[in-house]
XYZ file of C-alpha atoms in Angstrom:
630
model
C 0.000 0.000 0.000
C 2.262 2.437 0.587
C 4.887 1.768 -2.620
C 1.699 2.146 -4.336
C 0.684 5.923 -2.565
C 4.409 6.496 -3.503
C 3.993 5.899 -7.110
C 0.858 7.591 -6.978
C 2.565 10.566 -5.219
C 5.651 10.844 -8.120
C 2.852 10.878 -10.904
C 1.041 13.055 -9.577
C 3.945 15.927 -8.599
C 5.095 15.293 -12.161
C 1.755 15.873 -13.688
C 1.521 18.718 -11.573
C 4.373 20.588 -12.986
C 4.095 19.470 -16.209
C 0.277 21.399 -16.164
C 2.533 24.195 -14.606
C 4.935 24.858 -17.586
C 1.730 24.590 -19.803
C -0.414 26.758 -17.885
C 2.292 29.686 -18.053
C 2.744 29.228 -21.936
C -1.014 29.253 -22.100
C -1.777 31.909 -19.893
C 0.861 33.851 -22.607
C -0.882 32.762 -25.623
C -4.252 34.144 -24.060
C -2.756 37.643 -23.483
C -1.174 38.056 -26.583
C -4.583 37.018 -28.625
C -6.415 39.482 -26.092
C -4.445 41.538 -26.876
C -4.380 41.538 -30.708
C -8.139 42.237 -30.484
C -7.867 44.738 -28.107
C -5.635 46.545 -30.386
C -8.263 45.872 -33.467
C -10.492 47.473 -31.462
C -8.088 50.603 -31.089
C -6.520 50.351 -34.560
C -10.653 50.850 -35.981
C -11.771 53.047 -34.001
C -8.375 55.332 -34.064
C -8.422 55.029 -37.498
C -12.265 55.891 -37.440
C -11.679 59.306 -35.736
C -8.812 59.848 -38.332
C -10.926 60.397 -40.958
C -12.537 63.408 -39.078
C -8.868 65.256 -39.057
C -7.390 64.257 -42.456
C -9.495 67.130 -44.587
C -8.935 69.951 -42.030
C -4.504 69.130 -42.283
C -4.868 69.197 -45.446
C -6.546 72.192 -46.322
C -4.409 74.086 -43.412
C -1.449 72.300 -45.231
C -2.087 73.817 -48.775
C -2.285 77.553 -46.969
C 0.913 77.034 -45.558
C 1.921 76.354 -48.813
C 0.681 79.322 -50.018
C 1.623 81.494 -46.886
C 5.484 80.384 -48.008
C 5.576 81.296 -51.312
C 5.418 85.109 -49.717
C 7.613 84.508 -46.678
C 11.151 82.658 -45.403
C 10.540 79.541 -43.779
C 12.741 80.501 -40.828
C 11.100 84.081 -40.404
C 7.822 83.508 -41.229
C 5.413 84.053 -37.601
C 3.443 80.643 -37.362
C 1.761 81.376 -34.534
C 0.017 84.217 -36.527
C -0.443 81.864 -39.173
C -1.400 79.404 -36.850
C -4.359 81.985 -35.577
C -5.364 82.744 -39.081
C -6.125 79.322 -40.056
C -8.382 78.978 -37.038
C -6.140 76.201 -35.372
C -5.962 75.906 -31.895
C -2.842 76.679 -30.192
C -2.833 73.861 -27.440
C -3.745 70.917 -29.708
C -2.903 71.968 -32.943
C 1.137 72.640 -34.011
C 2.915 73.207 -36.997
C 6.710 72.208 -38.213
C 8.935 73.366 -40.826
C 11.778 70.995 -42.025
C 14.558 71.611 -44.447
C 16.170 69.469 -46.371
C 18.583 68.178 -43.579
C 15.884 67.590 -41.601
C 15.728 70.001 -39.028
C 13.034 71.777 -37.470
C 13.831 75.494 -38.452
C 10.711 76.589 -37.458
C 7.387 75.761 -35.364
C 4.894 76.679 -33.383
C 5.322 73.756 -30.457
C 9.355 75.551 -29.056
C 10.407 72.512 -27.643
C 11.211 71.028 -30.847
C 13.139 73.983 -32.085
C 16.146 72.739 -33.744
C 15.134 68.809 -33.329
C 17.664 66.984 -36.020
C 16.112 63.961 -36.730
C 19.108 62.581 -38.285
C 20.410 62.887 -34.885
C 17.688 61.375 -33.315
C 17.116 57.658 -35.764
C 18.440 57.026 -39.150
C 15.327 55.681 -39.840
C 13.935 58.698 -40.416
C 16.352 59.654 -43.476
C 14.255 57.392 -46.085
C 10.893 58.073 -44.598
C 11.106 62.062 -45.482
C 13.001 61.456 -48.103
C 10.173 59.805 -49.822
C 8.317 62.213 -48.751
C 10.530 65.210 -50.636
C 10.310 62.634 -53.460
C 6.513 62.470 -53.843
C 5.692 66.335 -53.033
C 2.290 64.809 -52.887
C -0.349 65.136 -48.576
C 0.319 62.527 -46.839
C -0.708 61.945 -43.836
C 0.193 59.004 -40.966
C -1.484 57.577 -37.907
C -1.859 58.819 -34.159
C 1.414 58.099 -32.522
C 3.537 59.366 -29.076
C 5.147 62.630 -29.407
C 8.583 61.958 -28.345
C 9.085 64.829 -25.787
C 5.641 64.751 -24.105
C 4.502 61.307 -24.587
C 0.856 62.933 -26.007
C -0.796 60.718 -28.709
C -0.816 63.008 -31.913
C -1.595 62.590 -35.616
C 0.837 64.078 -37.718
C 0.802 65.032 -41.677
C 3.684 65.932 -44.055
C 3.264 68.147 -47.418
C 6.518 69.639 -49.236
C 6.517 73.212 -49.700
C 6.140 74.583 -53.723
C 9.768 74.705 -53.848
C 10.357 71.579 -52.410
C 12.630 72.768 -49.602
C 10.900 72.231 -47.482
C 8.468 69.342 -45.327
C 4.963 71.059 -43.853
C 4.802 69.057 -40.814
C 1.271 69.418 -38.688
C 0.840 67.547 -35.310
C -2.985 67.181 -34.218
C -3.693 66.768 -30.501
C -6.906 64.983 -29.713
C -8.480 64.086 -26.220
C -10.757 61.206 -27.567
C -7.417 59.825 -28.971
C -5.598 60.341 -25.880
C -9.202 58.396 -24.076
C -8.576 55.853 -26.616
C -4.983 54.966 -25.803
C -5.948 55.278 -21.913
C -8.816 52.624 -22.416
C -6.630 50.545 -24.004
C -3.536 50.910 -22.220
C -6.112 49.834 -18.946
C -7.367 47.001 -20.640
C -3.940 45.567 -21.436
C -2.612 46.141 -17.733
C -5.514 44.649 -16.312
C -4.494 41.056 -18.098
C -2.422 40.544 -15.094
C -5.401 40.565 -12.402
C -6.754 37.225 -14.498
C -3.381 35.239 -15.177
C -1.742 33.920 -11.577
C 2.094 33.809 -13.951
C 1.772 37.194 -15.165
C 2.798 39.946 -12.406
C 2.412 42.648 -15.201
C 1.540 43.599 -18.297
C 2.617 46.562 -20.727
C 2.301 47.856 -24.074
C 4.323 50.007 -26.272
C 4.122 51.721 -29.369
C 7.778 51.928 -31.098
C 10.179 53.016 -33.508
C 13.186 51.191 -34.311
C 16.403 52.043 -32.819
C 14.677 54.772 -30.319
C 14.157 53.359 -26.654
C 10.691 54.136 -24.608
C 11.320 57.080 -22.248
C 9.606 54.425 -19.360
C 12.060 52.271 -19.701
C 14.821 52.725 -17.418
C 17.103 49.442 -17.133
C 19.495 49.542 -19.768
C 18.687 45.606 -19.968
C 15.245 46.035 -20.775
C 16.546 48.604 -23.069
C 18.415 46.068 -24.834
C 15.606 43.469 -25.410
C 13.506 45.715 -26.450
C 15.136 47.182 -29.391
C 15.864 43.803 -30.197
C 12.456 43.001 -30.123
C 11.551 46.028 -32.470
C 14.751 45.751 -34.852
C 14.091 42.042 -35.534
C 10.692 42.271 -35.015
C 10.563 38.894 -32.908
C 9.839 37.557 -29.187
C 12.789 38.586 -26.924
C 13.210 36.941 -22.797
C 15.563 38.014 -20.826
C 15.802 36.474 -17.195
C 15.085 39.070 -14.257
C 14.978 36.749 -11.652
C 16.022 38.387 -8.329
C 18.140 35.537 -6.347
C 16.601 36.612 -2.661
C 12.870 35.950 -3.723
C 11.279 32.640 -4.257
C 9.748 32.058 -7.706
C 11.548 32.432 -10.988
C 10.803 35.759 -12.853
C 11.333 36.071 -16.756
C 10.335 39.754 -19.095
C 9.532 38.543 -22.544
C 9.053 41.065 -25.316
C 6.259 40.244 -27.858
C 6.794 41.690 -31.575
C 3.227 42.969 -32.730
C 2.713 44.837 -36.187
C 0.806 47.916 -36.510
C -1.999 48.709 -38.672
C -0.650 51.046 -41.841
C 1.639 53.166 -40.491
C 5.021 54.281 -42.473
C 6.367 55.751 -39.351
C 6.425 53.467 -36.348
C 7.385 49.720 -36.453
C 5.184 48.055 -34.776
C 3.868 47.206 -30.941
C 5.811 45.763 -28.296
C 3.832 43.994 -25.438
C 5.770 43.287 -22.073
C 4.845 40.310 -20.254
C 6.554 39.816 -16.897
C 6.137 36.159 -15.070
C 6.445 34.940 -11.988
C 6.502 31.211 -11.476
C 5.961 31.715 -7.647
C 1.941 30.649 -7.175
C 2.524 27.777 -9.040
C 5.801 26.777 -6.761
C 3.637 27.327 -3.607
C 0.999 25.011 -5.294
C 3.733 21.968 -5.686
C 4.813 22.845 -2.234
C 1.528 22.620 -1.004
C 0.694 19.622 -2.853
C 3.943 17.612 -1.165
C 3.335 18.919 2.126
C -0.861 17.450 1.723
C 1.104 14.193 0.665
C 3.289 14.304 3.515
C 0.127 14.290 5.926
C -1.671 11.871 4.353
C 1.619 9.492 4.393
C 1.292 9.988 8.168
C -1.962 9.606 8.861
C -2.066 6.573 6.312
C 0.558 4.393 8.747
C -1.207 6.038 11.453
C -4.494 4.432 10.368
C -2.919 1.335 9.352
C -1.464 0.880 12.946
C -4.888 1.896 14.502
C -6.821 -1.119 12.308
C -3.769 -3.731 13.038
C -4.484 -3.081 16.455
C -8.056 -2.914 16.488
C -8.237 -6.209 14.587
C -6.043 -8.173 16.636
C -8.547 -7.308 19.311
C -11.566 -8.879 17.387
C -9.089 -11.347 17.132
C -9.776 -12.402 20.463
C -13.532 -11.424 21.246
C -15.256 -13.141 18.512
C -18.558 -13.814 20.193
C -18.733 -10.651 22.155
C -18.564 -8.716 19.403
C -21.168 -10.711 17.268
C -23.158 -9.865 20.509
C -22.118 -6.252 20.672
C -22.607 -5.337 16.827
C -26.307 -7.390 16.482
C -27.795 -5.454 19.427
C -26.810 -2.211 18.323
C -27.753 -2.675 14.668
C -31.227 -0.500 13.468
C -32.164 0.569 9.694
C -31.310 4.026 10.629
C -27.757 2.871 11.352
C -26.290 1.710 8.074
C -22.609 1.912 9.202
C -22.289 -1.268 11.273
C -20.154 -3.960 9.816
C -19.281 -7.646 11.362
C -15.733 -8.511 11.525
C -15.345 -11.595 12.789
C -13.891 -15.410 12.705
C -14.075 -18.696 14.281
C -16.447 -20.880 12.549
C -17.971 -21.544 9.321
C -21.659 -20.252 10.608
C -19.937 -17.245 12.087
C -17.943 -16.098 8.953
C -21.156 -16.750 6.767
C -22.907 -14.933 9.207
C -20.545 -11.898 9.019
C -20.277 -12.180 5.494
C -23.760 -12.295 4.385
C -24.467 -9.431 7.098
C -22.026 -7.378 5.821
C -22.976 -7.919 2.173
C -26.048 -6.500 3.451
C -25.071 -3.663 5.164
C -22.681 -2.381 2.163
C -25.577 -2.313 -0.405
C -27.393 -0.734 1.298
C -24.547 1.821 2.681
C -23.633 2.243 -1.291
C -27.239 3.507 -2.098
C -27.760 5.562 0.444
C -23.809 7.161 -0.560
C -24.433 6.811 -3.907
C -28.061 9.361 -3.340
C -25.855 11.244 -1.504
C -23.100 11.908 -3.668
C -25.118 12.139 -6.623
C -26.540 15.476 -4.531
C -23.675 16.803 -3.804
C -22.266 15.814 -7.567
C -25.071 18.225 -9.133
C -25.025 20.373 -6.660
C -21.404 21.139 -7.403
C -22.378 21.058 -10.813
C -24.771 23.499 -11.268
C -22.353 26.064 -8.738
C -19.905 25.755 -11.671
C -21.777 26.565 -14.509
C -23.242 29.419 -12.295
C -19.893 30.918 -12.498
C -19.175 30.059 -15.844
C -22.484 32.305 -16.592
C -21.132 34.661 -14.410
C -18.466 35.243 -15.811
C -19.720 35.518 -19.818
C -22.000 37.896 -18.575
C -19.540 39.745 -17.014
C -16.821 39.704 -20.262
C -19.847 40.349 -22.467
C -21.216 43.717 -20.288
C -17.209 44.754 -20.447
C -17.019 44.136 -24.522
C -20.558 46.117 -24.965
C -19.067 48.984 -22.688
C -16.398 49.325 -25.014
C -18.276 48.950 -27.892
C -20.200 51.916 -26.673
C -17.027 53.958 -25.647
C -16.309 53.728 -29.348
C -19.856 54.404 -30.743
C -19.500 57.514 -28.283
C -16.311 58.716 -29.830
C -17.984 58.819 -33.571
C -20.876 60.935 -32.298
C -20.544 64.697 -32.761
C -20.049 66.846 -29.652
C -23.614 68.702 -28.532
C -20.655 71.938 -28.296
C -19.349 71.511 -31.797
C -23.369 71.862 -32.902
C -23.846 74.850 -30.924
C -20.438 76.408 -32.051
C -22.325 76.699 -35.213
C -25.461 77.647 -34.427
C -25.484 79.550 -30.799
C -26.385 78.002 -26.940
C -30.083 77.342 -28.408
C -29.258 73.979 -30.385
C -29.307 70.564 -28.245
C -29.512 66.936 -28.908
C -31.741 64.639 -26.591
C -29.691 61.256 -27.386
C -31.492 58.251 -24.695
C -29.997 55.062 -25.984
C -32.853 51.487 -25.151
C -29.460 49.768 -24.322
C -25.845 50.618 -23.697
C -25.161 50.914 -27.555
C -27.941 52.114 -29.456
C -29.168 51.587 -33.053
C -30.107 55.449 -32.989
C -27.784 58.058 -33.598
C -27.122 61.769 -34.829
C -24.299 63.350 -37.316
C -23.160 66.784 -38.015
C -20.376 68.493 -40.335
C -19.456 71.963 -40.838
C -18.065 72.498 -44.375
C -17.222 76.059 -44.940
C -20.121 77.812 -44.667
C -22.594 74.975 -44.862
C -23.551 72.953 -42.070
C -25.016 69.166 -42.039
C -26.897 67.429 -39.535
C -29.068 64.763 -39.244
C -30.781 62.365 -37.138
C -30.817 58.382 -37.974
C -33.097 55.574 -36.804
C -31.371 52.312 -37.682
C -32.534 48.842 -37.976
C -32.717 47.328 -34.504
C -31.377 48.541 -31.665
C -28.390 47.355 -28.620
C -25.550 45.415 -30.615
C -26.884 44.770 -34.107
C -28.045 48.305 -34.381
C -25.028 49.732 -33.062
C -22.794 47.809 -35.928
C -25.425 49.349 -38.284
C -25.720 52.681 -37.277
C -21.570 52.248 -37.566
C -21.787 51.815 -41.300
C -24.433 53.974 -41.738
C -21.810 56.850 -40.181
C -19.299 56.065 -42.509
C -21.403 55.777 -45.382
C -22.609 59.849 -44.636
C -18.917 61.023 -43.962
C -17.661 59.000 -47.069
C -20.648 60.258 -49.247
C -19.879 63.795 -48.059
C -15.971 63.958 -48.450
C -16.497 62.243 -51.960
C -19.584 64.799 -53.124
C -19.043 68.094 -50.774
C -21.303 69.920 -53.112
C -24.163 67.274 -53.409
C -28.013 68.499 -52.625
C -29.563 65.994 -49.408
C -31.223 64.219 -51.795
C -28.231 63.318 -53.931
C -26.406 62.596 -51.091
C -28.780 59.997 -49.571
C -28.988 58.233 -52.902
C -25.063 57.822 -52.806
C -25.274 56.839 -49.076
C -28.164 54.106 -49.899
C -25.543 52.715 -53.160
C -22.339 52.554 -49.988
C -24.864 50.449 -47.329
C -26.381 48.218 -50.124
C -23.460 47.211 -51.212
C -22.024 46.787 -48.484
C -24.566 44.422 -46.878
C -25.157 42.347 -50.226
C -22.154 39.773 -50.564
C -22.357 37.099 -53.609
C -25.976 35.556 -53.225
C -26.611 36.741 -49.737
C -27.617 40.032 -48.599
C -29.037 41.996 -45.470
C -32.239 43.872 -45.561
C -30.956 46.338 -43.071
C -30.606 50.309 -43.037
C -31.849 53.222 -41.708
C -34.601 55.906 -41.526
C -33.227 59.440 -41.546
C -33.990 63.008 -41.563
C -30.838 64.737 -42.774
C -30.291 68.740 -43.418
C -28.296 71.111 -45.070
C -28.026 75.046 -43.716
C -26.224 77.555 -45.555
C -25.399 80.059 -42.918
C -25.225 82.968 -45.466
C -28.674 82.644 -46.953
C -30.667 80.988 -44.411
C -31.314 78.119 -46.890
C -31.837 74.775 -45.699
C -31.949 72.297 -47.956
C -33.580 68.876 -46.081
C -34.425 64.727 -47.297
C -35.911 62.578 -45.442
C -35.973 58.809 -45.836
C -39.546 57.701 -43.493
C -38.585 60.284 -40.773
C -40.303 64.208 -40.973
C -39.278 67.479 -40.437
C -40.594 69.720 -38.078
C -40.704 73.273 -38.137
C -42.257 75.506 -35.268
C -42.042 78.939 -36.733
C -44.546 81.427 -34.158
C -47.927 79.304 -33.700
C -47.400 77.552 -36.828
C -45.747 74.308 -37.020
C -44.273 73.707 -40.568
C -44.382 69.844 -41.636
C -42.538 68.579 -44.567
C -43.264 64.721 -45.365
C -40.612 62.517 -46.448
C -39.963 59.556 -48.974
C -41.731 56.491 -47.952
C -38.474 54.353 -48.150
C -35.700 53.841 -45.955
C -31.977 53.696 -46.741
C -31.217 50.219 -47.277
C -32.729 47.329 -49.576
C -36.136 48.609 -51.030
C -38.180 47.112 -53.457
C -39.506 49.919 -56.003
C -36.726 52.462 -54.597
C -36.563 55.490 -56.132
C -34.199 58.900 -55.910
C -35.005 60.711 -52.651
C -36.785 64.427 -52.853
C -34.402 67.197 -51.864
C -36.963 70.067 -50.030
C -36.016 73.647 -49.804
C -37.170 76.009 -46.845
C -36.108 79.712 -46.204
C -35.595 79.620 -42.352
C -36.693 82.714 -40.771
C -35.195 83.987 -37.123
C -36.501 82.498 -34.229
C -37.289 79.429 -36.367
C -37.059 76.147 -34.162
C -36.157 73.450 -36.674
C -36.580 69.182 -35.065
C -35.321 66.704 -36.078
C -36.356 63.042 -34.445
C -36.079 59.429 -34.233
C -39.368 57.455 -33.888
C -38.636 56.729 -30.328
C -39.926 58.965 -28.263
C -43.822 59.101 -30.037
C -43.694 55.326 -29.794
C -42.453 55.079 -25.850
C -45.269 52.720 -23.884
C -46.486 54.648 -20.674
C -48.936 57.202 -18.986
C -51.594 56.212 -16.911
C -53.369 53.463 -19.637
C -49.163 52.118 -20.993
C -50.284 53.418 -24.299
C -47.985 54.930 -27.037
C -46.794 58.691 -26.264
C -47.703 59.619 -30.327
C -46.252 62.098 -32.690
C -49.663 64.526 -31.853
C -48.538 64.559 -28.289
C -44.836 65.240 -29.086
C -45.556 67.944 -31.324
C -48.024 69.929 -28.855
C -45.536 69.853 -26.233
C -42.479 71.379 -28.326
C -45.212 73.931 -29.497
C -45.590 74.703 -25.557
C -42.174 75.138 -24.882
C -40.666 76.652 -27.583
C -39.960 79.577 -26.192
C -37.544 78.225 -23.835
C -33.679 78.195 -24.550
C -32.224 75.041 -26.461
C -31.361 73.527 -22.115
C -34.490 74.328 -21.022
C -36.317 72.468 -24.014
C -33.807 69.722 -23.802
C -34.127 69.238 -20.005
C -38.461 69.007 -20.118
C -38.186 66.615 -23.039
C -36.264 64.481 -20.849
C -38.238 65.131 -17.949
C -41.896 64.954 -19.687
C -40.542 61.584 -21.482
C -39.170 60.224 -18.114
C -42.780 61.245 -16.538
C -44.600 59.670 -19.192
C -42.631 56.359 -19.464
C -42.794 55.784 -15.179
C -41.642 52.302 -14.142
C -42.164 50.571 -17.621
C -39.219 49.388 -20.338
C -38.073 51.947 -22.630
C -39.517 50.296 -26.028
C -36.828 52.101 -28.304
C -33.848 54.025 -28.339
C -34.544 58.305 -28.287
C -33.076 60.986 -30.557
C -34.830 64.243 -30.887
C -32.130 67.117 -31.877
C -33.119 70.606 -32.251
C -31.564 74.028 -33.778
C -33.088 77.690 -33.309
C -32.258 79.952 -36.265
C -31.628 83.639 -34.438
């Protein structure tokens, strides 16, 4: 017995560490693949809110062009320049390089001077190419070397080609965007017992991270970046138990000419896993004990029996009942006797094995069912945590309410009340020039599968609109319906999904709004008249009998309050009978309060909405945006 619980002891440390190695290389391979979708994630979305800066550097780019054609590059005053183009000073810088690659002139003083010859001979071919093509281009958000801000930079030569035009773009939801997913990444640790910590960079070749410190760690990481493969170095610190190991992980970034790729930082620590084999030989060491403590104990109890054969029979008989199933006989002497026992004990142990079996069948499911309970548990919980950040990014494609009232004054607000945490609802505005467009979209479905539509339905406006700036609403629906058709139809198969919009153009020097709507209406409260204009009786998406969409023209007059909605609020369920709020309803109250300023009307809309809906489910997700003409 006991060369056996030896045996089973050595397979069972060996198994044990075996599962140990594994687990940490495991453990490794389910970071790094978290992480490569994490940084999807951030790769889209940055790339998303790109598309929202690449027009603006590249007009300011061309008047810099422009600007030196009349001035020196070295004397020119960019921070006039700067003002003149309408950038902002504290996001928004400008660089002028010559042809050796120096920064001779800019707006952001610390860089005065930079040579970036100096600083990595990588950066010889990249502007050289760039002197080469004398054509915008334009790269993606990266770390400013001196303050460690995420910026997106552009490069145009100058007309006489001495010159690069560099422009570095601040932005806060970038900077939100990196923080996010900088979070998510050092988090990874918390679920992994090997990993102590977790850390991402962003590199160039041949230029070390200002956080890294230990020349070491210096080392392997430039390795990492210049061979662009997994580098581990031992840290292990002699006076602490556990062996510790950094390992540099080579990941490539998404399109970018500039920086070489990511570098994720895993640090281990073998240590849990050593107190777990420690733990498991010290268990074995007890039960060893108490096994030759047990087997003593029975020796000696069964000699004893031994000698009392009858006495016991006596003993054991008198005290048997049903409700005592764990008697057993153990006793010699004669044939009758051991048949006796035997036949008695047969007994007993069928019916001890039921009654165990019942019991650990119990305790079997009941251990079952507490498993999958955390299982659950935990989906739910990774799920909630994905659709959070799915709405973080749906957030960061949605206009600012302050961007919407730059253009307009304090009056214009959006009332944006999403069913779920993402929402198949959502609004849209761009200022070209002097023309503004807005809109407010109602796509199909709403939580996750409206969300991914309402995503395509974004980029199918700003596309439309960068593509055909001086398109009519009409013809740019039509070319927004051709981008989410075909988009949705692949080969044979194709999804009948899109949106219902009311979408508006304003000319802020005429007072000219031009406005299409595709199932959704316009309202216009203009005194005690309310203005309706219907729309086309189709959606944007797959329509059978689709036709072009009707481009309406209306000469806003001041003090005009122009709506535009989702369906969501008329059809919310509620009110003393749960019936549906309805479009009358909604249009009698705005008529009441129009006189208020754009908070005021924003804040009862949410309050009479609120009021009306009481304790029952919001049926639908709410987007009611309005804009008062002064």
């Amino acid at each position: 017995m006991l060369l056996i619980f030896s045996i089973v002891f050595y397979l069972t440390y060996q198994y044990n560490l075996d599962k140990v190695e594994k687990d940490i290389v495991q453990q490794k391979k389910n970071i790094v693949e978290e992480t490569r979708n994490l940084i999807e994630y951030y790769d889209f979305s940055m790339r998303t809110h790109e598309q929202s800066l690449i027009q603006r550097m590249q007009d300011a780019s061309k008047e810099i062009q422009f600007a030196l054609t009349k001035q020196n590059a070295k004397s020119i005053d960019l921070v006039n320049l700067q003002n003149s183009l309408g950038m902002d000073p504290s996001r928004e810088d400008i660089y002028l390089i010559d042809r050796n690659l120096k920064i001779v002139n800019t707006t952001f003083k610390p860089d005065f001077g930079l040579d970036f010859k100096k600083l990595n001979q990588t950066f010889i071919p990249f502007f050289n190419k760039i002197f080469q093509s004398k054509t915008f281009k334009e790269d993606r958000f990266g770390l400013e070397i001196k303050t460690g801000k995420i910026k997106k930079y552009s490069y145009q030569t100058s007309f006489d080609s001495k010159h690069i035009i560099e422009l570095g773009f601040y932005s806060k939801s970038a900077d939100d965007f990196k923080e996010l997913l900088l979070s998510k990444i050092r988090s990874l640790d918390k679920r992994f017992e090997a990993i102590s910590r977790v850390e991402l960079y962003l590199g160039v070749k041949q230029i070390v991270d200002v956080s890294i410190k230990d020349p070491k760690l210096q080392k392997a990481y430039l390795k990492c970046l210049d061979l662009e493969r997994n580098v581990t170095i031992n840290t292990d610190n002699k006076s602490s138990r556990g062996e510790e190991f950094t390992e540099y992980i080579f990941l490539p970034v998404l399109e970018s000419k500039l920086y070489s790729g990511y570098v994720l930082k895993l640090d281990t620590n073998d240590l849990p896993y050593q107190n777990l084999i420690d733990d498991l030989v010290l268990r074995f060491g007890i039960i060893f004990l108490l096994t030759i403590f047990i087997l003593t104990v029975i020796v000696y109890l069964r000699s004893r029996k031994l000698t009392k054969p009858i006495q016991e029979l006596a003993r054991k008989t008198e005290t048997i009942s049903t409700e005592n199933l764990d008697q057993t006989i153990e006793i010699t002497g004669s044939l009758e006797l051991d048949l006796l026992s035997k036949n008695f004990n047969s007994m007993m142990q069928k019916l001890r094995h039921s009654y165990e079996n019942l019991e650990e069948k119990v305790v079997e499911r009941t251990h079952e069912l507490q498993e999958q309970k955390i299982i659950v548990e935990a989906k739910n919980h990774e799920i909630v945590e994905s659709i959070q950040y799915a709405r973080f990014i749906q957030q960061a494609l949605l206009p600012l309410e302050s961007e919407i009232q730059a253009s307009f004054d304090e009056n214009a607000f959006v009332y944006y009340a999403p069913k779920d945490i993402i929402a198949g609802d959502f609004f849209w505005f761009e200022k070209r020039n002097t023309v503004s467009w807005f809109a407010v979209a109602d796509c199909t479905g709403h939580g996750v599968p409206g969300a991914m539509v309402s995503v395509l339905c974004i980029n199918a406006l700003v596309q439309s609109l960068s593509e055909n700036p001086h398109s009519n609403t009409g013809e740019l629906l039509d070319k927004v319906r051709d981008l989410v058709v075909t988009t949705l139809s692949k080969e044979d198969r194709s999804v009948k999904d899109g949106m219902d919009i009311s979408l508006a153009r304003f000319d802020h020097e005429t007072n000219l709004l031009q406005w299409t709507g595709a199932n959704n209406p316009l309202w216009i409260f203009r005194g005690e008249e309310i203005l309706v204009t219907s729309p086309d009786k189709q959606p944007v998406g797959q329509f059978e009998g689709a036709k072009s969409f009707t481009t309406h023209e209306i000469q806003l007059e001041p003090n005009d309050w122009v709506i535009l909605f989702s369906d969501g609020y008329a059809d919310q369920f509620g009110g003393p009978k749960n019936k549906k709020y309805k479009y009358a309803t909604f249009k009698e109250f705005i008529q009441a309060h129009k006189n208020k300023s754009g908070a005021e009307l924003k804040n009862s809309l949410k309050e009479e909405f609120e009021t009306w809906k009481g304790l029952h489910e919001q049926t639908d997700d709410v987007c009611v945006m309005g804009i008062k003409l002064i």
